[in-house]
């Protein structure tokens, strides 16, 4: 079965190709069959490969499938090879499994759109690129997949491009993530310069030996790789693109900005953890980035009114938890939380999409209300996703989040532990603020258009709800890939106490949300419209967009205006001017006079015959 591994990324790529080259000529049902079926086929192949991998583990705990050698230039030998180990197996399962149900929901959500097949083709391209990223056995092909998901994200965020705001959001995401990608590329150049290879396994083995003496060039490389990770995963200071990316259709938010793309940075750091282990300052920076982003995003989410933006900042916060775990050396819990977060956050985004369609594309939570009665099924699945988000006992988020807090505590990273606890409080507060305002109280909308009970709508929500509940019981065999820790009996006994503390802190946030937002809608509206400078600062996302606009955007635009007609532009302008002149000269020969045409034909015939005779 492992020989079929190449089909995992080839099937979505084939789906993209078919839909891209037949655009506008396929019925919606046919396009849905190709778009959803290709990802479903990849999911089935992933299950078969995973079953054989787990029941008959390959030698060395990893299976490598060489497809072909791409190029050999000097010491650089780049091969297209796929590597399946425990880490890539988890990522592949999340991408294809959650991705399949999001595709299925999208096939219902996007019905009637003029570019239905174009949308599904972009979704397929994204899944293929993401699989390329996690299955590639060298950093060159990981980087290709990295750039592929950036391109697909740009296309999907700006899918409704006729609205200029959507195009601006897509450009913003593309440019900001390119900043991180540039840092990452520089880090790859350093690694290749130092070791002459970008094969991940060989590279990590040599780093552990050659850079074991302590920080130095390893810290520079680690910080550059971290720069790439924070860009793709929307962490401080490259986080400003993610909320605006909600301009895309809601299934895009579920797939890219909840379950897969934003976790690429977490995967990258986990995959290159050996580099960060020999660069402790880099590892510490990972933890601080995650902890600060976790808290900052929680405060911002508390002041948002758009349901998708609340979930966007929640995603940023939860990715911060994963970075915090990585910084504490809790690599396996970080990946565990990556998986459980994919379950409950994809569920929340899809349920939000159901609400948005039911309310005729309304996204303001203050124009909702009483939806628990109007949309009972959607309310309950949204509630299940929210319980997973706040790590309610028994849900999937409870197991992964508490594992992160425990390992931060047990490892002596008390600053990360306290930031994680504060984040748990904020998560309970902003999540149930959203629920109390949108699903309880008096209705503030103009009627609900209940979605027809369709397989493509109900099944993804139901399956993801089940996974959000029981996903924490899935055992991830990551010990063969990521370093594991052993703890003393005393610390293990304290683990249950920490769980009670964590749950208590989270539920206290829920209780405060009820006191402030659940009992009085008027109080909620006053807080929404407040002029308190601190709350306004939170609402404006700590002013990062304002700051970056003045530090980078406006100076750049000024520089462009000043240099609009410099010598380089004039030289380049000669090219189109020359072609226009040649076109004008050639156009004069088309004068409608028969004798000119006869002369041209005769001259051409003489030229051809002469060329044949001479050559």
Coordinates of C-alpha atoms in Angstrom, one line a residue:
X1 CA 0.0 0.0 0.0
X2 CA 2.9 2.4 0.7
X3 CA 3.7 2.3 -3.0
X4 CA 0.6 4.3 -3.6
X5 CA 1.8 7.2 -1.5
X6 CA 2.4 9.4 -4.6
X7 CA -1.3 9.4 -5.3
X8 CA -2.0 11.3 -2.1
X9 CA -0.8 14.6 -3.7
X10 CA -1.2 13.5 -7.3
X11 CA -5.0 13.1 -7.1
X12 CA -5.8 16.7 -5.9
X13 CA -3.3 18.0 -8.4
X14 CA -5.1 16.1 -11.1
X15 CA -8.4 17.5 -9.9
X16 CA -7.0 21.0 -10.1
X17 CA -5.7 20.4 -13.6
X18 CA -9.0 19.0 -14.9
X19 CA -11.1 21.8 -13.4
X20 CA -8.6 24.5 -14.5
X21 CA -8.6 23.4 -18.1
X22 CA -12.3 22.8 -18.4
X23 CA -13.4 25.9 -16.6
X24 CA -17.0 26.9 -17.4
X25 CA -17.7 23.8 -19.5
X26 CA -18.6 21.4 -16.6
X27 CA -21.9 21.1 -14.8
X28 CA -21.8 21.9 -11.1
X29 CA -22.4 18.3 -10.1
X30 CA -19.5 17.1 -12.3
X31 CA -17.2 19.8 -11.0
X32 CA -18.2 18.9 -7.4
X33 CA -17.5 15.2 -8.2
X34 CA -14.0 15.9 -9.5
X35 CA -13.1 18.5 -6.8
X36 CA -14.5 16.7 -3.8
X37 CA -13.7 13.2 -5.2
X38 CA -10.0 13.9 -5.8
X39 CA -9.5 14.9 -2.1
X40 CA -11.7 12.0 -1.0
X41 CA -9.5 9.7 -3.0
X42 CA -6.4 11.2 -1.5
X43 CA -7.9 10.7 2.0
X44 CA -8.7 7.0 1.2
X45 CA -5.1 6.4 0.0
X46 CA -3.8 8.2 3.1
X47 CA -5.9 5.8 5.2
X48 CA -4.5 2.7 3.4
X49 CA -0.9 4.0 3.6
X50 CA -1.4 4.9 7.3
X51 CA -2.8 1.5 8.1
X52 CA 0.1 -0.4 6.6
X53 CA 2.6 2.1 8.2
X54 CA 1.1 1.5 11.7
X55 CA 0.6 -2.2 11.4
X56 CA 3.8 -3.1 9.6
X57 CA 6.2 -0.2 10.4
X58 CA 9.0 0.2 7.8
X59 CA 12.6 -0.2 8.8
X60 CA 13.8 2.9 10.6
X61 CA 10.3 4.2 11.3
X62 CA 10.0 5.9 7.9
X63 CA 9.2 5.1 4.3
X64 CA 10.8 7.0 1.5
X65 CA 9.4 6.9 -2.1
X66 CA 11.8 8.2 -4.7
X67 CA 9.9 9.5 -7.8
X68 CA 12.8 11.0 -9.7
X69 CA 16.0 13.1 -9.4
X70 CA 15.2 16.6 -10.3
X71 CA 18.7 18.1 -10.7
X72 CA 22.3 17.8 -9.7
X73 CA 24.4 21.0 -9.7
X74 CA 27.8 20.8 -8.1
X75 CA 27.3 19.5 -4.6
X76 CA 23.5 20.1 -4.7
X77 CA 21.5 17.0 -5.5
X78 CA 17.8 17.6 -5.4
X79 CA 15.4 14.6 -5.7
X80 CA 11.7 14.5 -5.8
X81 CA 11.0 12.0 -3.0
X82 CA 8.2 11.6 -0.5
X83 CA 8.9 10.7 3.1
X84 CA 6.2 9.1 5.3
X85 CA 7.0 9.0 9.0
X86 CA 4.8 9.6 12.1
X87 CA 4.9 13.4 11.8
X88 CA 4.0 13.5 8.1
X89 CA 1.4 10.8 8.6
X90 CA -0.4 13.0 11.1
X91 CA -0.2 16.0 8.9
X92 CA -1.4 14.1 5.8
X93 CA -4.3 12.7 7.8
X94 CA -5.4 16.1 8.9
X95 CA -5.0 17.7 5.5
X96 CA -6.8 15.0 3.5
X97 CA -9.4 14.1 6.2
X98 CA -10.5 17.5 7.4
X99 CA -9.8 18.9 3.9
X100 CA -12.3 16.3 2.4
X101 CA -15.1 17.3 4.7
X102 CA -14.4 21.0 4.1
X103 CA -14.5 20.3 0.3
X104 CA -17.8 18.5 0.8
X105 CA -19.3 21.4 2.7
X106 CA -18.0 23.9 0.1
X107 CA -19.7 21.9 -2.7
X108 CA -23.0 22.9 -1.0
X109 CA -21.9 26.3 0.2
X110 CA -20.8 27.6 -3.2
X111 CA -23.7 26.3 -5.2
X112 CA -24.9 28.9 -7.7
X113 CA -21.6 30.8 -7.8
X114 CA -20.6 31.8 -11.4
X115 CA -17.1 30.5 -10.8
X116 CA -18.0 27.3 -8.9
X117 CA -15.5 25.1 -10.8
X118 CA -12.7 27.7 -10.5
X119 CA -13.2 27.8 -6.7
X120 CA -12.9 24.0 -6.4
X121 CA -9.8 24.0 -8.6
X122 CA -8.1 26.5 -6.3
X123 CA -9.1 24.4 -3.3
X124 CA -7.6 21.3 -5.0
X125 CA -4.4 23.2 -5.8
X126 CA -4.1 24.3 -2.1
X127 CA -4.5 20.7 -0.8
X128 CA -1.9 19.4 -3.4
X129 CA 0.6 22.1 -2.4
X130 CA 0.1 21.5 1.4
X131 CA 0.6 17.7 0.9
X132 CA 3.7 18.5 -1.1
X133 CA 4.9 20.6 1.8
X134 CA 4.5 17.9 4.5
X135 CA 5.6 14.9 2.4
X136 CA 8.7 16.3 0.8
X137 CA 11.9 14.8 2.2
X138 CA 14.1 17.8 1.5
X139 CA 13.8 21.5 2.2
X140 CA 13.7 22.4 -1.5
X141 CA 10.4 20.7 -2.1
X142 CA 9.1 21.7 1.2
X143 CA 9.7 25.3 0.1
X144 CA 7.9 24.6 -3.2
X145 CA 4.9 23.4 -1.3
X146 CA 5.3 26.4 1.0
X147 CA 5.1 28.8 -1.9
X148 CA 2.3 26.8 -3.5
X149 CA 0.1 27.2 -0.5
X150 CA 0.9 30.9 -0.5
X151 CA -0.3 31.2 -4.1
X152 CA -3.4 29.2 -3.5
X153 CA -4.2 31.3 -0.5
X154 CA -3.9 34.4 -2.5
X155 CA -6.2 33.1 -5.2
X156 CA -8.8 31.9 -2.6
X157 CA -8.8 35.0 -0.4
X158 CA -9.3 37.2 -3.5
X159 CA -11.8 34.7 -5.1
X160 CA -14.6 37.3 -5.2
X161 CA -12.1 39.8 -6.9
X162 CA -14.8 42.1 -8.3
X163 CA -14.9 43.6 -4.8
X164 CA -11.8 45.7 -4.5
X165 CA -11.5 45.1 -0.8
X166 CA -11.2 41.3 -1.4
X167 CA -8.4 41.9 -3.9
X168 CA -6.6 44.2 -1.3
X169 CA -6.9 41.5 1.4
X170 CA -5.4 38.9 -1.0
X171 CA -2.5 41.2 -1.8
X172 CA -1.9 42.0 1.8
X173 CA -1.8 38.3 2.7
X174 CA 0.6 37.6 -0.2
X175 CA 3.0 40.4 0.5
X176 CA 3.2 39.9 4.3
X177 CA 3.7 36.1 4.0
X178 CA 6.4 36.8 1.3
X179 CA 8.3 38.7 4.0
X180 CA 8.4 35.6 6.1
X181 CA 9.2 33.5 3.1
X182 CA 12.2 35.6 2.3
X183 CA 13.6 35.1 5.8
X184 CA 13.0 31.4 5.4
X185 CA 14.9 31.3 2.0
X186 CA 17.8 33.1 3.6
X187 CA 17.8 30.4 6.4
X188 CA 17.9 27.7 3.7
X189 CA 20.8 29.4 2.0
X190 CA 22.8 29.4 5.3
X191 CA 22.0 25.7 5.9
X192 CA 23.1 24.7 2.4
X193 CA 26.3 26.9 2.6
X194 CA 27.2 25.2 5.9
X195 CA 26.4 21.6 5.1
X196 CA 26.1 21.3 1.3
X197 CA 22.7 19.6 1.4
X198 CA 19.0 20.3 2.0
X199 CA 18.0 16.7 2.6
X200 CA 16.1 17.1 5.9
X201 CA 17.3 13.9 7.6
X202 CA 20.9 14.3 6.7
X203 CA 20.8 18.0 7.6
X204 CA 19.4 17.3 11.1
X205 CA 21.9 14.6 11.7
X206 CA 24.8 16.8 10.8
X207 CA 23.4 19.8 12.7
X208 CA 23.3 17.7 15.9
X209 CA 27.0 16.9 15.5
X210 CA 28.6 20.0 13.9
X211 CA 26.6 22.7 15.8
X212 CA 26.5 21.0 19.2
X213 CA 29.1 23.3 20.7
X214 CA 26.6 26.1 21.4
X215 CA 24.9 29.1 19.8
X216 CA 26.4 30.8 16.8
X217 CA 25.5 30.6 13.2
X218 CA 22.9 28.1 14.3
X219 CA 21.0 30.9 16.1
X220 CA 20.9 33.0 13.0
X221 CA 19.6 30.1 10.9
X222 CA 17.0 29.2 13.5
X223 CA 15.8 32.8 13.7
X224 CA 15.5 33.0 9.9
X225 CA 13.5 29.8 9.9
X226 CA 11.3 31.2 12.7
X227 CA 10.8 34.3 10.5
X228 CA 9.3 32.0 7.8
X229 CA 7.1 30.2 10.3
X230 CA 5.6 33.4 11.9
X231 CA 4.7 34.7 8.4
X232 CA 2.8 31.6 7.4
X233 CA 1.3 31.0 10.8
X234 CA 0.2 34.6 11.4
X235 CA 2.3 35.1 14.6
X236 CA 3.7 38.3 15.9
X237 CA 4.9 40.5 14.1
X238 CA 3.6 39.2 10.8
X239 CA 0.1 38.5 12.0
X240 CA -1.9 41.3 10.4
X241 CA -2.8 39.5 7.2
X242 CA -5.0 36.8 8.8
X243 CA -8.1 38.8 9.9
X244 CA -8.3 40.5 6.5
X245 CA -8.1 37.0 4.9
X246 CA -11.6 36.4 6.1
X247 CA -12.7 38.2 2.9
X248 CA -12.6 34.8 1.1
X249 CA -15.5 32.4 1.2
X250 CA -16.0 30.7 4.6
X251 CA -14.9 27.2 3.5
X252 CA -11.6 28.9 2.6
X253 CA -11.3 30.2 6.1
X254 CA -12.0 26.7 7.4
X255 CA -9.4 25.0 5.2
X256 CA -6.6 27.5 5.0
X257 CA -6.9 29.7 8.1
X258 CA -8.0 27.0 10.6
X259 CA -7.0 23.5 9.7
X260 CA -3.9 23.6 7.4
X261 CA -1.9 26.5 6.1
X262 CA -1.6 28.5 9.3
X263 CA -0.2 25.3 11.0
X264 CA 2.6 25.1 8.4
X265 CA 4.9 27.1 10.6
X266 CA 4.3 24.7 13.5
X267 CA 5.1 21.8 11.3
X268 CA 8.3 23.5 10.0
X269 CA 9.7 24.1 13.5
X270 CA 8.7 20.6 14.6
X271 CA 10.4 19.1 11.5
X272 CA 13.6 21.1 12.1
X273 CA 13.5 20.8 15.9
X274 CA 17.1 19.6 16.0
X275 CA 18.2 23.0 14.7
X276 CA 16.3 24.8 17.5
X277 CA 17.6 22.4 20.1
X278 CA 21.2 23.5 19.3
X279 CA 20.1 27.1 19.1
X280 CA 18.4 27.7 22.6
X281 CA 17.9 31.4 21.9
X282 CA 15.9 30.6 18.8
X283 CA 13.8 28.1 20.8
X284 CA 13.2 30.6 23.5
X285 CA 12.1 33.1 20.9
X286 CA 9.6 30.6 19.5
X287 CA 8.0 30.4 23.0
X288 CA 7.9 34.1 23.6
X289 CA 6.4 34.7 20.1
X290 CA 3.7 32.1 20.8
X291 CA 2.9 33.4 24.3
X292 CA 2.6 37.1 23.4
X293 CA 0.6 36.3 20.2
X294 CA -1.7 34.1 22.3
X295 CA -2.6 36.9 24.7
X296 CA -2.7 39.7 22.2
X297 CA -5.1 37.9 19.9
X298 CA -7.3 37.0 22.8
X299 CA -7.7 40.7 23.8
X300 CA -8.4 41.6 20.1
X301 CA -11.0 38.9 19.7
X302 CA -12.9 40.2 22.7
X303 CA -13.7 43.4 20.8
X304 CA -14.6 42.1 17.4
X305 CA -18.1 42.1 16.0
X306 CA -17.7 40.0 12.8
X307 CA -18.1 36.4 13.6
X308 CA -15.4 35.3 11.2
X309 CA -12.9 37.8 12.6
X310 CA -13.5 36.6 16.1
X311 CA -12.7 33.1 14.9
X312 CA -9.7 34.4 12.9
X313 CA -8.2 36.0 16.1
X314 CA -9.1 32.8 17.9
X315 CA -7.0 30.8 15.4
X316 CA -4.1 33.2 15.8
X317 CA -4.3 32.6 19.5
X318 CA -4.5 28.9 19.3
X319 CA -1.5 28.8 16.9
X320 CA 0.2 30.8 19.6
X321 CA -0.5 27.9 22.0
X322 CA 1.3 25.6 19.5
X323 CA 4.3 28.0 19.3
X324 CA 4.4 28.2 23.1
X325 CA 4.5 24.4 23.3
X326 CA 7.3 24.3 20.7
X327 CA 9.3 26.9 22.7
X328 CA 8.8 24.8 25.8
X329 CA 10.2 21.7 24.0
X330 CA 6.8 20.1 24.0
X331 CA 6.9 19.1 20.4
X332 CA 4.4 16.2 20.5
X333 CA 1.8 18.2 22.4
X334 CA 2.1 21.0 19.9
X335 CA 1.3 18.6 17.0
X336 CA -1.4 17.0 19.1
X337 CA -3.0 20.4 19.6
X338 CA -2.5 21.1 15.8
X339 CA -4.7 18.1 15.1
X340 CA -7.4 18.7 17.7
X341 CA -7.5 22.4 16.7
X342 CA -8.1 21.4 13.1
X343 CA -11.2 19.4 14.2
X344 CA -12.9 22.1 16.4
X345 CA -11.9 25.2 14.5
X346 CA -12.9 23.8 11.1
X347 CA -16.2 22.9 12.7
X348 CA -16.6 26.4 14.0
X349 CA -15.9 28.1 10.7
X350 CA -18.2 25.8 8.8
X351 CA -21.0 26.3 11.3
X352 CA -20.4 30.1 11.0
X353 CA -20.7 29.7 7.3
X354 CA -24.1 28.0 7.8
X355 CA -25.2 30.9 10.0
X356 CA -24.0 33.5 7.5
X357 CA -26.0 31.9 4.6
X358 CA -29.0 31.5 6.8
X359 CA -28.9 35.2 7.7
X360 CA -28.5 36.3 4.0
X361 CA -24.7 36.9 4.3
X362 CA -24.9 38.7 7.6
X363 CA -21.7 38.4 9.7
X364 CA -22.2 41.0 12.5
X365 CA -22.9 39.1 15.7
X366 CA -24.9 42.0 17.1
X367 CA -27.4 41.6 14.2
X368 CA -28.0 38.0 15.2
X369 CA -29.6 36.7 18.3
X370 CA -31.8 33.7 19.3
X371 CA -30.2 31.5 16.8
X372 CA -30.2 28.5 19.2
X373 CA -33.9 28.3 18.4
X374 CA -33.8 29.3 14.8
X375 CA -30.9 27.0 13.8
X376 CA -30.8 24.3 16.5
X377 CA -28.5 21.9 14.6
X378 CA -26.0 24.6 13.8
X379 CA -26.2 25.9 17.3
X380 CA -25.3 22.5 18.9
X381 CA -22.4 21.8 16.5
X382 CA -21.1 25.4 17.1
X383 CA -21.4 24.8 20.9
X384 CA -19.4 21.5 20.6
X385 CA -16.7 23.3 18.6
X386 CA -16.7 26.1 21.3
X387 CA -16.3 23.6 24.1
X388 CA -13.3 22.1 22.3
X389 CA -11.9 25.6 21.9
X390 CA -12.1 26.4 25.6
X391 CA -10.7 22.9 26.5
X392 CA -13.9 21.8 28.3
X393 CA -13.2 18.4 30.1
X394 CA -13.7 15.4 27.7
X395 CA -13.4 17.4 24.5
X396 CA -10.4 17.0 22.2
X397 CA -9.1 20.5 23.1
X398 CA -9.0 19.5 26.8
X399 CA -6.4 16.8 26.2
X400 CA -4.1 18.7 23.9
X401 CA -4.2 22.1 25.7
X402 CA -3.6 20.7 29.1
X403 CA -0.7 18.6 27.8
X404 CA 0.9 21.8 26.6
X405 CA 0.4 23.6 30.0
X406 CA 1.7 20.6 31.9
X407 CA 4.9 20.2 29.9
X408 CA 5.5 24.0 30.1
X409 CA 5.1 23.7 33.9
X410 CA 7.1 20.5 34.3
X411 CA 9.9 21.9 32.1
X412 CA 10.3 24.9 34.3
X413 CA 9.0 27.4 31.7
X414 CA 6.8 29.2 34.2
X415 CA 6.5 32.3 32.1
X416 CA 5.0 30.2 29.3
X417 CA 2.8 28.4 31.7
X418 CA 1.3 31.6 33.1
X419 CA 0.8 33.0 29.7
X420 CA -1.0 29.8 28.7
X421 CA -3.3 30.0 31.7
X422 CA -4.1 33.6 31.0
X423 CA -4.8 32.6 27.4
X424 CA -7.2 29.9 28.7
X425 CA -9.2 32.6 30.6
X426 CA -9.3 34.9 27.5
X427 CA -10.5 32.0 25.3
X428 CA -13.4 31.2 27.6
X429 CA -14.3 35.0 27.7
X430 CA -14.3 35.9 24.0
X431 CA -15.7 32.5 22.9
X432 CA -18.8 32.7 25.0
X433 CA -19.2 36.4 24.4
X434 CA -19.7 35.4 20.8
X435 CA -22.2 32.6 21.7
X436 CA -24.3 34.7 24.2
X437 CA -24.6 37.6 21.7
X438 CA -25.2 35.5 18.5
X439 CA -27.2 32.5 19.8
X440 CA -29.1 33.9 22.9
X441 CA -31.2 36.8 23.7
X442 CA -33.6 38.7 21.4
X443 CA -33.4 38.2 17.7
X444 CA -31.9 41.2 15.8
X445 CA -32.2 39.9 12.3
X446 CA -34.8 40.0 9.5
X447 CA -35.6 36.3 9.4
X448 CA -33.7 33.1 8.9
X449 CA -33.4 31.2 5.7
X450 CA -32.9 27.7 7.0
X451 CA -30.6 25.6 4.8
X452 CA -32.2 22.6 3.2
X453 CA -31.1 19.5 5.0
X454 CA -28.5 18.2 2.6
X455 CA -25.9 15.5 2.9
X456 CA -23.1 17.9 1.9
X457 CA -24.2 20.4 4.6
X458 CA -25.0 18.1 7.6
X459 CA -22.4 15.3 7.2
X460 CA -19.3 17.5 7.5
X461 CA -20.7 19.3 10.5
X462 CA -21.7 16.1 12.2
X463 CA -18.4 14.3 11.6
X464 CA -16.3 17.2 12.7
X465 CA -18.4 17.6 15.8
X466 CA -17.7 14.0 16.7
X467 CA -14.0 14.5 16.1
X468 CA -14.1 17.7 18.2
X469 CA -15.5 15.6 21.1
X470 CA -13.5 12.4 20.8
X471 CA -10.4 13.5 18.9
X472 CA -8.4 13.8 22.1
X473 CA -8.5 10.0 22.4
X474 CA -6.5 9.5 19.2
X475 CA -3.0 8.4 20.0
X476 CA -0.3 9.9 17.9
X477 CA 2.9 7.7 17.6
X478 CA 5.3 10.6 17.5
X479 CA 8.0 9.2 19.7
X480 CA 10.0 7.9 16.8
X481 CA 10.2 11.4 15.2
X482 CA 10.0 14.0 18.0
X483 CA 11.9 13.9 21.3
X484 CA 9.8 12.8 24.2
X485 CA 10.2 13.5 27.9
X486 CA 9.9 11.5 31.1
X487 CA 8.7 13.2 34.3
X488 CA 9.0 12.3 37.9
X489 CA 6.1 10.7 39.8
X490 CA 5.7 13.9 41.8
X491 CA 5.2 16.0 38.7
X492 CA 2.8 13.4 37.2
X493 CA 0.7 13.6 40.4
X494 CA 0.6 17.4 40.0
X495 CA -0.7 17.0 36.5
X496 CA -4.3 16.4 37.7
X497 CA -4.1 19.5 39.9
X498 CA -3.0 21.5 36.9
X499 CA -5.9 20.2 34.9
X500 CA -8.4 21.4 37.6
X501 CA -6.7 24.8 37.6
X502 CA -6.8 25.1 33.8
X503 CA -10.4 24.1 33.6
X504 CA -11.3 26.4 36.5
X505 CA -9.6 29.4 34.8
X506 CA -11.3 28.7 31.5
X507 CA -14.7 28.3 33.1
X508 CA -14.2 31.5 35.1
X509 CA -13.8 33.2 31.7
X510 CA -17.1 31.7 30.6
X511 CA -18.7 32.9 33.8
X512 CA -17.4 36.4 33.3
X513 CA -18.7 36.4 29.7
X514 CA -22.2 35.5 31.1
X515 CA -22.1 38.2 33.7
X516 CA -21.0 40.9 31.1
X517 CA -22.6 39.8 27.9
X518 CA -25.1 37.1 28.7
X519 CA -27.3 39.1 31.1
X520 CA -27.5 42.4 29.3
X521 CA -27.3 43.0 25.6
X522 CA -27.3 46.7 26.2
X523 CA -24.1 46.4 28.2
X524 CA -22.5 44.4 25.3
X525 CA -23.5 47.2 22.9
X526 CA -22.0 49.8 25.1
X527 CA -18.8 48.0 25.2
X528 CA -18.9 47.6 21.5
X529 CA -19.2 51.3 21.0
X530 CA -17.0 52.4 23.8
X531 CA -14.5 55.2 23.5
X532 CA -12.3 53.9 26.3
X533 CA -8.8 54.2 24.8
X534 CA -7.6 50.7 26.0
X535 CA -10.7 48.9 24.5
X536 CA -10.4 50.9 21.3
X537 CA -6.7 49.9 21.2
X538 CA -7.8 46.3 21.4
X539 CA -10.5 46.7 18.9
X540 CA -8.0 48.2 16.4
X541 CA -5.7 45.2 16.9
X542 CA -3.2 47.1 18.9
X543 CA -2.6 49.5 16.0
X544 CA -0.3 47.2 14.0
X545 CA -2.0 48.0 10.7
X546 CA -1.7 51.8 11.5
X547 CA 1.9 51.3 12.5
X548 CA 2.9 49.3 9.4
X549 CA 1.1 51.7 7.1
X550 CA 3.3 54.6 8.4
X551 CA 6.5 52.6 8.7
X552 CA 6.4 50.7 5.4
X553 CA 3.4 51.4 3.1
X554 CA 3.4 55.2 2.9
X555 CA 7.2 55.6 2.6
X556 CA 7.2 53.0 -0.1
X557 CA 4.4 54.7 -2.0
X558 CA 6.2 58.0 -1.7
X559 CA 9.4 56.5 -3.0
X560 CA 7.5 55.0 -6.0
X561 CA 5.9 58.4 -6.8
X562 CA 9.3 60.2 -6.6
X563 CA 10.9 57.6 -8.9
X564 CA 8.0 57.3 -11.3
X565 CA 10.0 58.6 -14.3
X566 CA 13.6 57.8 -13.4
X567 CA 16.2 56.6 -15.9
X568 CA 15.4 52.9 -15.4
X569 CA 11.7 53.5 -16.2
X570 CA 12.7 55.5 -19.3
X571 CA 15.0 52.8 -20.6
X572 CA 12.4 50.1 -20.0
X573 CA 9.8 52.3 -21.6
X574 CA 11.9 52.2 -24.9
X575 CA 10.8 48.5 -25.3
X576 CA 7.1 49.1 -25.7
X577 CA 7.8 52.4 -27.7
X578 CA 9.9 50.4 -30.1
X579 CA 7.3 47.7 -30.6
X580 CA 4.6 50.3 -31.1
X581 CA 6.8 52.0 -33.8
X582 CA 7.4 48.7 -35.6
X583 CA 3.6 47.9 -35.4
X584 CA 2.9 51.3 -36.9
X585 CA 5.3 50.6 -39.8
X586 CA 4.0 47.2 -40.4
X587 CA 0.4 48.5 -40.4
X588 CA 1.2 50.8 -43.3
X589 CA 1.6 47.8 -45.6
X590 CA -2.0 46.9 -45.1
X591 CA -3.3 49.7 -47.4
X592 CA -5.9 47.9 -49.5
X593 CA -4.0 48.4 -52.7
X594 CA -3.8 45.2 -54.8
X595 CA -0.4 46.0 -56.5
X596 CA 1.3 46.2 -53.1
X597 CA -0.1 42.7 -52.1
X598 CA 1.0 41.2 -55.5
X599 CA 4.5 42.7 -55.0
X600 CA 4.7 41.3 -51.5
X601 CA 3.7 37.8 -52.6
X602 CA 6.2 37.9 -55.5
X603 CA 9.0 39.2 -53.2
X604 CA 8.2 36.5 -50.7
X605 CA 8.3 33.8 -53.3
X606 CA 11.7 35.0 -54.6
X607 CA 13.0 35.0 -51.1
X608 CA 11.9 31.4 -50.4
X609 CA 13.2 30.1 -53.7
X610 CA 16.5 31.9 -53.2
X611 CA 16.8 30.5 -49.7
X612 CA 16.2 26.9 -51.0
X613 CA 18.8 27.3 -53.7
X614 CA 21.5 28.7 -51.5
X615 CA 21.0 26.6 -48.4

